[in-house]
Coordinates of C-alpha atoms in Angstrom, one line a residue:
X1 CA -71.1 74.2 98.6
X2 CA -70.9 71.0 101.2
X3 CA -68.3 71.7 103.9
X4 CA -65.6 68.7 103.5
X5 CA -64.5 68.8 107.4
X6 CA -63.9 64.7 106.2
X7 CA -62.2 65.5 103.4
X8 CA -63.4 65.4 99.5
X9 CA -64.2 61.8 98.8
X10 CA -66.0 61.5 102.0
X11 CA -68.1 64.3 101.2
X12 CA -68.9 62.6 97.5
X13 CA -69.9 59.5 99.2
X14 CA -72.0 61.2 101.8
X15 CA -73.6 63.9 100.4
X16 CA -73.8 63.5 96.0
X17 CA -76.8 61.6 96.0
X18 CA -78.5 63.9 98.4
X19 CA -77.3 67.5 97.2
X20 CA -76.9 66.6 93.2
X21 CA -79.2 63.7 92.3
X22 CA -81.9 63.9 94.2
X23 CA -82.0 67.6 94.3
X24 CA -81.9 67.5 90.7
X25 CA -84.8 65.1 90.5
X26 CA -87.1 67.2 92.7
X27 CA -86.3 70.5 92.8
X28 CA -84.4 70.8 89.5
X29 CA -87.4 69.2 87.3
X30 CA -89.6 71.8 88.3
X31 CA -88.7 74.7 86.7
X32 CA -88.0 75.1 82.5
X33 CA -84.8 75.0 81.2
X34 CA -84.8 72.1 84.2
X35 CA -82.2 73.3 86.8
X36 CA -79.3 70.6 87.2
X37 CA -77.6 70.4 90.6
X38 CA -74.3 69.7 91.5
X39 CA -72.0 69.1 94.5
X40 CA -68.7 71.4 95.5
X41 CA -66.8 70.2 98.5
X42 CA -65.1 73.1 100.0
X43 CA -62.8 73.3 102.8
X44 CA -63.5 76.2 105.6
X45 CA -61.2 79.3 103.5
X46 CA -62.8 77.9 100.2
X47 CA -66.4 77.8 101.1
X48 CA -66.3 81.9 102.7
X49 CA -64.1 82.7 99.3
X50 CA -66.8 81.3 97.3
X51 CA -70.0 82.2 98.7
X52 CA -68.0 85.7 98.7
X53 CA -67.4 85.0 94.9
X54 CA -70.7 83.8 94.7
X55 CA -69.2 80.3 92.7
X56 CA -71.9 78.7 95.3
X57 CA -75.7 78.9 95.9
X58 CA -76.5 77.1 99.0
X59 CA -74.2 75.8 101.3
X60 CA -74.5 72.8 103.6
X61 CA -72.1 73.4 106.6
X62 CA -71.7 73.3 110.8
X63 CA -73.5 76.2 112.0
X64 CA -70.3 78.2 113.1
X65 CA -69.6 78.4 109.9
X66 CA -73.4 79.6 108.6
X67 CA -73.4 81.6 111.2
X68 CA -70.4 83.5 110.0
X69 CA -71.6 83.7 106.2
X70 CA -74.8 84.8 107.6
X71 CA -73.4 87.7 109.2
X72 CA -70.8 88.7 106.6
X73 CA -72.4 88.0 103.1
X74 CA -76.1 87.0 104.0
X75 CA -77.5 83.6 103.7
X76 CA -81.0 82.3 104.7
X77 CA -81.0 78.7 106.4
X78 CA -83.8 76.5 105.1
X79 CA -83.8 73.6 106.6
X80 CA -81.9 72.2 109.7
X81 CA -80.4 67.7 109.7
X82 CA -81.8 65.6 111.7
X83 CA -78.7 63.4 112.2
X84 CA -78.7 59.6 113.0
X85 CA -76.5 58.0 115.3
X86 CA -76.2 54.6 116.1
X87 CA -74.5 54.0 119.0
X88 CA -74.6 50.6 120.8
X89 CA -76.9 48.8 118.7
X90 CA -79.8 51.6 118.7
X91 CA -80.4 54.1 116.5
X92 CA -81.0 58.2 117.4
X93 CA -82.4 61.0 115.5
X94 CA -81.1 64.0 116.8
X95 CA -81.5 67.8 115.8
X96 CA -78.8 68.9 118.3
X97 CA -75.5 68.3 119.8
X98 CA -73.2 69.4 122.2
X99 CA -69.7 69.2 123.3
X100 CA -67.9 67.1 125.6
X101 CA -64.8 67.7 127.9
X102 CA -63.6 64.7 128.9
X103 CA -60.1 63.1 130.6
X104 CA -59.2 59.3 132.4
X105 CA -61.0 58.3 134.4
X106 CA -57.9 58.0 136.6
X107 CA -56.8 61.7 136.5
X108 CA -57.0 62.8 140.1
X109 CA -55.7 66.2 139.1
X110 CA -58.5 67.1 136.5
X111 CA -61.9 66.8 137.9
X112 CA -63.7 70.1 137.2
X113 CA -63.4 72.7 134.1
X114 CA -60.9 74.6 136.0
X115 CA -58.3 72.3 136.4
X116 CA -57.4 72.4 132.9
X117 CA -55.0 75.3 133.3
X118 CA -51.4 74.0 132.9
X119 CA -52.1 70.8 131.6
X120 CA -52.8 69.7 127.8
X121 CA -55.7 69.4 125.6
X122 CA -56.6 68.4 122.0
X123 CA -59.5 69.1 120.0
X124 CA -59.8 69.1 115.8
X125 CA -59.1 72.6 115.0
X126 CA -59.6 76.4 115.9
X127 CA -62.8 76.5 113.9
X128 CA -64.1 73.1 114.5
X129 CA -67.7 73.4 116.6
X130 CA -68.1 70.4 118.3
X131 CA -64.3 69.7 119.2
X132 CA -63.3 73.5 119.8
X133 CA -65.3 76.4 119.9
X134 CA -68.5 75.0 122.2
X135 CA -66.0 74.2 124.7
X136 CA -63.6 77.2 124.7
X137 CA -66.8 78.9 125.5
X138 CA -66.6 77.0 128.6
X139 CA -63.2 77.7 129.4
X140 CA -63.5 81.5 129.2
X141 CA -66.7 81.4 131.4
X142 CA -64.4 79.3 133.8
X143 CA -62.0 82.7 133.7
X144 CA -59.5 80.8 132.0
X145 CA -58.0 81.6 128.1
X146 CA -58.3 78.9 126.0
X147 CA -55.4 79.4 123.8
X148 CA -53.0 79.9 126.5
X149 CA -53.9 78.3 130.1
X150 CA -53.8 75.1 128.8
X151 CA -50.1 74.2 128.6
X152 CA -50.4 73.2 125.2
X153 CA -52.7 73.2 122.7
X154 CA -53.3 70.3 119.7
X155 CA -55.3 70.4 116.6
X156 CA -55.6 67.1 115.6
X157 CA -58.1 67.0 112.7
X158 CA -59.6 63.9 114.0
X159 CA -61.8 63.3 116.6
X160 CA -61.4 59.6 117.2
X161 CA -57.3 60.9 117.4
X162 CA -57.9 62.8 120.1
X163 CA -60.3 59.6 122.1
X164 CA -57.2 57.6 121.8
X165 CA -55.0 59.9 122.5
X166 CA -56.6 60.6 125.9
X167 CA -57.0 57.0 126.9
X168 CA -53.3 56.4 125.7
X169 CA -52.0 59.6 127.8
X170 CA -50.8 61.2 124.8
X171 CA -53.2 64.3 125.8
X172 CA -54.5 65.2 129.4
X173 CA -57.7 66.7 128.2
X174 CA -59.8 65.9 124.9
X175 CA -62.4 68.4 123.5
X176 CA -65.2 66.4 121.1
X177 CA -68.8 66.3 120.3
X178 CA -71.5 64.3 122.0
X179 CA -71.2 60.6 121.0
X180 CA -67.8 60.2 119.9
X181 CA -66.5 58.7 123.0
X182 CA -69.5 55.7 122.2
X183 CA -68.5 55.7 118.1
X184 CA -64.7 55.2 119.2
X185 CA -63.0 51.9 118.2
X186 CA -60.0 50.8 120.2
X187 CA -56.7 49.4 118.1
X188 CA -58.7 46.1 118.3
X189 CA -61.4 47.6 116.8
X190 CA -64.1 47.2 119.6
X191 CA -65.8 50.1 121.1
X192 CA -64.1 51.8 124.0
X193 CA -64.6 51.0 127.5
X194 CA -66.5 54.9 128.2
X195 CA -66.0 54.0 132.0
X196 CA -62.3 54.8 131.4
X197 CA -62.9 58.3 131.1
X198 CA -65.0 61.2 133.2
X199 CA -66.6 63.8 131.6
X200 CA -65.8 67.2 133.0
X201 CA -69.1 69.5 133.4
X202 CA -71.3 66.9 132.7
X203 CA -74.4 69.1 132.6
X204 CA -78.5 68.0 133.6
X205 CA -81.3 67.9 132.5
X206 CA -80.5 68.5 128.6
X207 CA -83.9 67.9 126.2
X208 CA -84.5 68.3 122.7
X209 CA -88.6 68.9 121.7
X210 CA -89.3 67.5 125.4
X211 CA -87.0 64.1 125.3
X212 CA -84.3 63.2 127.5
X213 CA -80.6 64.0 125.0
X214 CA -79.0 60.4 125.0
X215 CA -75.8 61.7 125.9
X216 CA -73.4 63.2 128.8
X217 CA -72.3 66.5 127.2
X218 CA -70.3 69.3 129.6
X219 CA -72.1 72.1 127.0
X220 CA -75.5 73.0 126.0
X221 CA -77.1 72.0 123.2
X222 CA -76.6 73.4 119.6
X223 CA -78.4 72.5 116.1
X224 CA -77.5 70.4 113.7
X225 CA -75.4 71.6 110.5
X226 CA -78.5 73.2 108.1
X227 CA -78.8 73.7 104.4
X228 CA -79.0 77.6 103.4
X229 CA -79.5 79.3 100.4
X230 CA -77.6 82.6 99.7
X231 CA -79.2 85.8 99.1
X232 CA -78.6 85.6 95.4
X233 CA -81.0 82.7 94.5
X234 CA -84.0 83.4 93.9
X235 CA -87.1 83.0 96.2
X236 CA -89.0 80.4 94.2
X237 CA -85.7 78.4 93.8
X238 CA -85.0 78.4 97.4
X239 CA -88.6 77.0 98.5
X240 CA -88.3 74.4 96.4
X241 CA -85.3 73.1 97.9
X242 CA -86.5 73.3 100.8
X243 CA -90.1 71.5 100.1
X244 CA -87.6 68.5 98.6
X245 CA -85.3 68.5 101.3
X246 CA -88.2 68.4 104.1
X247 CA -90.2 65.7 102.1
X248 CA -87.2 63.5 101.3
X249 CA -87.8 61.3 104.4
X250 CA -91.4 60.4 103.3
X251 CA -89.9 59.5 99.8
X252 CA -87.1 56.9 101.8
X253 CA -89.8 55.5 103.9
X254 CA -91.4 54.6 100.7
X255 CA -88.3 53.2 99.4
X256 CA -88.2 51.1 102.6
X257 CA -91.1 49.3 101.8
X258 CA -90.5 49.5 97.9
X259 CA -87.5 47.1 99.1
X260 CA -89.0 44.8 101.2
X261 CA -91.4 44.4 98.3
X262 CA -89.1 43.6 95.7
X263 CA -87.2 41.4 98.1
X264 CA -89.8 39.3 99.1
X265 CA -90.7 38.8 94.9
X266 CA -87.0 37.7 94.8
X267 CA -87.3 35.4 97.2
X268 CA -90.6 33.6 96.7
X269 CA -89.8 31.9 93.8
X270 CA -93.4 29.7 92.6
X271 CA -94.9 33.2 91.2
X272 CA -94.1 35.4 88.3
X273 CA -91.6 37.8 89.5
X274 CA -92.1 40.5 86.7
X275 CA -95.8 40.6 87.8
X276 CA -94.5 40.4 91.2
X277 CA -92.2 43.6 90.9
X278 CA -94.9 45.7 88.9
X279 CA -97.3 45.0 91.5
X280 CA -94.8 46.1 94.3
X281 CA -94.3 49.6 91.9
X282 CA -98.0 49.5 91.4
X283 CA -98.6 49.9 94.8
X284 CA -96.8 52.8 95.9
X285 CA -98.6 55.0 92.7
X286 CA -100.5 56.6 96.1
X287 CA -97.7 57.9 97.8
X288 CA -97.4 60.6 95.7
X289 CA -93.7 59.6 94.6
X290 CA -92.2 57.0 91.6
X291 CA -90.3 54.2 92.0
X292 CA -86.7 55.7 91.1
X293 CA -87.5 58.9 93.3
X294 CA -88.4 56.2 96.7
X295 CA -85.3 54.5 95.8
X296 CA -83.0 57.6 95.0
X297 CA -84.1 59.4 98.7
X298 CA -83.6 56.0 100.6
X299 CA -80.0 56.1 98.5
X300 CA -79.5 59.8 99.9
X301 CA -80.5 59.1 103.5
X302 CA -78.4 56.1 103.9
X303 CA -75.2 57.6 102.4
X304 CA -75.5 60.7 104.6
X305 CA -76.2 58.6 108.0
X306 CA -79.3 60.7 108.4
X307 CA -82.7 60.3 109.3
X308 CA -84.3 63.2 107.3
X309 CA -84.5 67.0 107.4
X310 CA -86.5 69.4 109.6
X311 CA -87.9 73.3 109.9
X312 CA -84.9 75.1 110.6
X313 CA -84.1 75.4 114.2
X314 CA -82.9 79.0 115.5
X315 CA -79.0 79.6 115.3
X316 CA -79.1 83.0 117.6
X317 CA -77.4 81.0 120.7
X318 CA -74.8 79.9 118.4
X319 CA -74.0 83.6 117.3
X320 CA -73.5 84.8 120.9
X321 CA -70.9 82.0 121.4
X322 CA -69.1 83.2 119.0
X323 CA -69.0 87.1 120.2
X324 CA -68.2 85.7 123.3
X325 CA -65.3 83.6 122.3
X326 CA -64.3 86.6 119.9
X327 CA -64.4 84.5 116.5
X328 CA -67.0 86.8 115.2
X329 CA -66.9 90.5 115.9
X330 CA -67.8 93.6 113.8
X331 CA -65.2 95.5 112.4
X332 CA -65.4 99.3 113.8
X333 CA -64.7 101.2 110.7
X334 CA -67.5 99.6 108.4
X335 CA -69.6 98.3 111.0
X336 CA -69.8 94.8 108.7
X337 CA -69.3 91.8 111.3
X338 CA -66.4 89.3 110.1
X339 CA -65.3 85.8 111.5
X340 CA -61.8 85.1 112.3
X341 CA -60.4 82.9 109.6
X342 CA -57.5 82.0 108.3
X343 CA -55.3 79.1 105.9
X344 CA -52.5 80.3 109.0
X345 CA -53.2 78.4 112.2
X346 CA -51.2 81.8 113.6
X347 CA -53.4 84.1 112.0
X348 CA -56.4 82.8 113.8
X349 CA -55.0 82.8 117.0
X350 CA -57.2 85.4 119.6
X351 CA -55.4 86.4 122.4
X352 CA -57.0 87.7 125.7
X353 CA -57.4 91.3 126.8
X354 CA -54.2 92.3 128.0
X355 CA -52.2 89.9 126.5
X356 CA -50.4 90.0 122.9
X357 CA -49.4 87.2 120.6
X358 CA -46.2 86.5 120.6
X359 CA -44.1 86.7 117.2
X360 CA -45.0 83.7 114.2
X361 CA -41.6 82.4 114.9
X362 CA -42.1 82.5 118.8
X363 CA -45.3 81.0 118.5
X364 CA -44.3 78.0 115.5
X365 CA -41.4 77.1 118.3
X366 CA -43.1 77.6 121.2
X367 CA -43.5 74.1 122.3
X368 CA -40.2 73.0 121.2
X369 CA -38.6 75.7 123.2
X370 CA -40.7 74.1 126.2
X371 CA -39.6 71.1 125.8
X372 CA -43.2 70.2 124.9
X373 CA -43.9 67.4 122.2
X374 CA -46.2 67.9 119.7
X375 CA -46.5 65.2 117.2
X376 CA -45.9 64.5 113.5
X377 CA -49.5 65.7 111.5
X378 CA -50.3 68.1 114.0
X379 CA -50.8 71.7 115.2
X380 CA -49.5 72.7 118.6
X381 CA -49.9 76.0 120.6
X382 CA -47.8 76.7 124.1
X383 CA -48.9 80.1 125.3
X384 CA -48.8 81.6 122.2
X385 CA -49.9 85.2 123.9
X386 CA -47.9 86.4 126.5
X387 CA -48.7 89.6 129.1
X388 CA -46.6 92.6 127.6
X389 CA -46.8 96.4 127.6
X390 CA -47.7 98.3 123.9
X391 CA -43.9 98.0 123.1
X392 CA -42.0 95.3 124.4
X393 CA -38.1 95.9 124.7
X394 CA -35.4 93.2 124.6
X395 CA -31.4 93.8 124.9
X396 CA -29.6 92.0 122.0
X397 CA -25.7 91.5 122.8
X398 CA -23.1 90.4 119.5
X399 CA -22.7 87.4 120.8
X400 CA -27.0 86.6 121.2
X401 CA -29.7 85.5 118.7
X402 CA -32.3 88.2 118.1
X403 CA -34.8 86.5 119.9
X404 CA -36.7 87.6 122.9
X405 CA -37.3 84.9 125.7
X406 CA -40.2 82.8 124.3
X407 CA -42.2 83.1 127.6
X408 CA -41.2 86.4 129.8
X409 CA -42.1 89.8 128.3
X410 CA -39.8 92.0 127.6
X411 CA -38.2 94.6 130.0
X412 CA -40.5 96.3 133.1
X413 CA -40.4 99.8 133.3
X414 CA -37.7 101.4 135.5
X415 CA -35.6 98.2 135.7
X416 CA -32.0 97.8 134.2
X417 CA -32.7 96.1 130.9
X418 CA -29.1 95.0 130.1
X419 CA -25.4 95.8 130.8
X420 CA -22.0 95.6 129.2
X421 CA -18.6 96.4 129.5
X422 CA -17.3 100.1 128.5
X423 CA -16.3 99.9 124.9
X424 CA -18.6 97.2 123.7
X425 CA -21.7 97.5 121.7
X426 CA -25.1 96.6 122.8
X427 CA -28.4 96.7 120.6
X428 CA -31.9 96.6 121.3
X429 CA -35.4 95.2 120.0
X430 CA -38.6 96.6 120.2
X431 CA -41.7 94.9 119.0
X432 CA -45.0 96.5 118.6
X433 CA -47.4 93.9 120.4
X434 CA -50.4 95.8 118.8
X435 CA -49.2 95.4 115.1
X436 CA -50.0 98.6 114.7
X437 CA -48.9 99.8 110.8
X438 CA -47.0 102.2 110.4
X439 CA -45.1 103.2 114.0
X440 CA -42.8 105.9 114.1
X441 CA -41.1 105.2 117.1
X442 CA -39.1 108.3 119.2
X443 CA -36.1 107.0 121.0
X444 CA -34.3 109.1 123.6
X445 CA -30.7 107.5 124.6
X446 CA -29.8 109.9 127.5
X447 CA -26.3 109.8 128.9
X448 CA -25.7 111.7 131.5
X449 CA -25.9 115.3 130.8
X450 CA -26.5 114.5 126.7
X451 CA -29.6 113.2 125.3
X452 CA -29.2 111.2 121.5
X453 CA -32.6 111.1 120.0
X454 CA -33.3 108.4 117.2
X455 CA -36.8 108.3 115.0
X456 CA -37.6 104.7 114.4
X457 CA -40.0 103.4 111.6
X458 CA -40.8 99.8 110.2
X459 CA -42.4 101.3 106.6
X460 CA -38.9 100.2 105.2
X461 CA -38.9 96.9 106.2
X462 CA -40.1 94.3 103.2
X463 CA -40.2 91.2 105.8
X464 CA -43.8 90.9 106.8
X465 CA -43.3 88.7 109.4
X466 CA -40.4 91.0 111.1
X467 CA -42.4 94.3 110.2
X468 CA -43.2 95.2 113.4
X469 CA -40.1 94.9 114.7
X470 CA -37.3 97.7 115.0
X471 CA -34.0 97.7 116.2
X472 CA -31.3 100.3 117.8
X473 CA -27.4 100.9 119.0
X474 CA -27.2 102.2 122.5
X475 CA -23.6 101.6 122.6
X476 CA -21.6 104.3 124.3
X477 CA -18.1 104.9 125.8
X478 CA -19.3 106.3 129.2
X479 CA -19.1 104.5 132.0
X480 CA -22.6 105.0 134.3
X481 CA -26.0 104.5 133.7
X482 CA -27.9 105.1 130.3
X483 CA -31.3 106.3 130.6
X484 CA -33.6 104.7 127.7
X485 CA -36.5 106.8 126.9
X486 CA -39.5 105.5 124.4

């Protein structure tokens, strides 16, 4: 199961040679009936449902998301990528990245991590690593929520989106992983000028096995994405993917000079170029590889833009990002730990302690109702979680839309929560900001001497988007004050 954060082809191109062919070449050839591998490209919600459903036996993925099917289902990591980046003209091989916070260079108003609040940032997505969670780790250690200090929030799906979009002023802030800003084409398809932009947090000192990391990133470092094998395969199985995967780079470097071989018989064209070609094959017989295997890893590694694969790093730091962020947590009546998730941007929203997220319709308007753009293709949050008590109530007149205000809370304690004239009707609306199922709800309308008492429940209502909602008449023919009493 390969994580497609590119998408499906991408991940065929990448990744087939690597995971199917030369997997099943090494690893598969070893054991009788030979096993035969093969590639399944899986968005984030497929690959948990199918390591779940067990339709998958390893999993190649971003560590946020091993880390997750670690804790919830098990899953032993084997080996960790050792990436290559070529940025500039010169090529790195680098076992860890980071994340960068970045805005113009000409943006007096943002210089430090803290200045974010109110303005807008974009990253790729609420479960993206690199361009999301590394850096709302950041933000809460700031003091600040990440979901709802910034004054809006876009997913973009696309890093080199969200480079642009800085430069262009589309988006105050951008969230990405270390490099981008030096892979980034401009419309004329030249590298961006990185000078343009300052990079929030920058932090010192950052070293992978003892060398200087290549690259300004405001958070520390994190491993690569790893291959891991789920606690269904068994052991013998599992080693041998790993022995393939870590000697694969030895194979390519043999393909390298099986190559240069073959090239130079092409080229020199006063001796027998069949002789010249066995010889070439001839002479790699000591390597302990073949010809098609040298040829079939040097295939893999250049497809996948790596440089090899490595003992698995540790993934522990990783895991207490997430329990600090609150995208992992264990669930308190079956003690198994569970990552947030969800095909529903709004379902994977996490608000902060005191705070409740706001209804899906609220929250799927928000920025429109702020008069905040968010563009065709993607996903925007405005304060999607707003400060509210358990039960937030909201007076609905005829003439109104049942909707509360899509910023304020609803009505403070002891304050007059709505009038109207003798002889008209007035409603309220309460919502349960905990969503808890369920709620009875006791209302007490008390006029004057008299007290009307009105039991409330949601189990009747079929809507599940409006199921935490309830409604009541308060209207009465009194004149005075009417005491509301929840």
């Amino acid at each position: 199961g390969v994580l497609a954060d590119r998408g499906v082809d991408a991940a065929f191109k990448e990744f087939n040679v690597t995971f199917a062919d030369y997997l099943t070449a090494t690893t598969g050839a070893k054991f009788d009936p030979p096993i035969q591998f093969e590639l399944k490209p899986l968005d984030f919600i497929g690959l948990f449902s199918d390591v779940e459903e067990e339709n998958v036996d390893f999993i190649y993925a971003n560590p946020s998301a091993f880390s997750c099917i670690a804790s919830e289902y098990g899953a032993n990591t084997l080996v960790s990528q050792i990436s290559r980046r070529v940025v500039g003209g010169k090529d790195y091989d680098l076992t860890m990245f980071g994340g960068v916070i970045f805005t113009r260079a000409d943006n007096d108003a943002i210089n430090k991590v803290y200045d974010i609040k109110g303005h807008s940032i974009a990253c790729t997505s609420i479960s993206s690593l690199g361009s999301g969670q590394m850096q709302f780790r950041l933000l809460l250690q700031a003091g600040l929520s990440f979901l709802n200090c910034p004054s809006q929030v876009a997913f973009t799906s696309n890093q080199e989106t969200i480079v642009n979009g800085v430069l262009e002023g589309k988006f105050e802030v951008g969230f990405v992983r270390t490099d981008q800003i030096e892979r980034t084409l401009d419309a004329s398809g030249n590298p961006i000028d990185k000078s343009l932009f300052k990079i929030l947090g920058a932090q010192e000192g950052l070293e992978i096995d003892g060398e200087p990391f290549p690259f300004e990133s405001s958070t520390p470092l994190y491993p690569e994405w790893n291959v891991a094998s789920l606690s269904h395969v068994p052991d013998e199985v599992s080693q041998e993917v790993q022995k393939a995967l870590l000697a694969l780079s030895d194979h390519a470097d043999v393909g390298v000079s099986l190559a240069l071989c073959e090239n130079n018989c092409m080229l020199d064209q006063d001796q027998d170029q069949a002789a010249c070609l066995q010889n070439c094959a001839d002479a790699i017989q000591a390597c302990s590889t073949t010809p098609a295997l040298a040829e079939l890893a040097l295939q893999a590694k250049t497809n996948g833009a790596y440089s090899g694969w490595r003992s698995t790093l540790s993934y522990f730091e990783l895991r207490n990002m997430q329990e600090e962020t609150g995208f992992i947590t264990m669930e308190p009546d079956t003690g198994v730990n569970r990552c947030v998730r969800s095909a529903e941007l709004y379902d994977a929203i996490i608000c902060p302690e005191g705070k409740f997220l706001r209804s899906q319709e609220d929250v799927l308007s928000g920025c429109k109702d702020r008069d905040i753009e968010c563009a065709d293709g993607f996903q925007c949050l405005c304060t999607p979680c707003v400060q509210a008590f358990d039960v937030d109530v909201f007076p609905v007149f005829e003439d109104e839309v049942s909707k509360p205000d899509c910023v304020k809370p609803g009505c403070a304690k002891f304050a007059v929560c709505g009038d109207v004239i003798q002889g008209e009707s007035i409603t309220f609306k309460m919502v349960d900001n905990k969503k808890r199922g369920a709620l009875d709800l006791v209302v007490n309308i008390i006029e004057s001497e008299t007290t009307r008492s009105l039991n409330l429940t949601s189990k009747t209502i079929q809507d599940e988007l409006f199921q935490h909602e309830f409604s009541f008449d308060a209207t009465n023919q009194k004149t005075g004050v009417v005491i509301i009493e929840i």
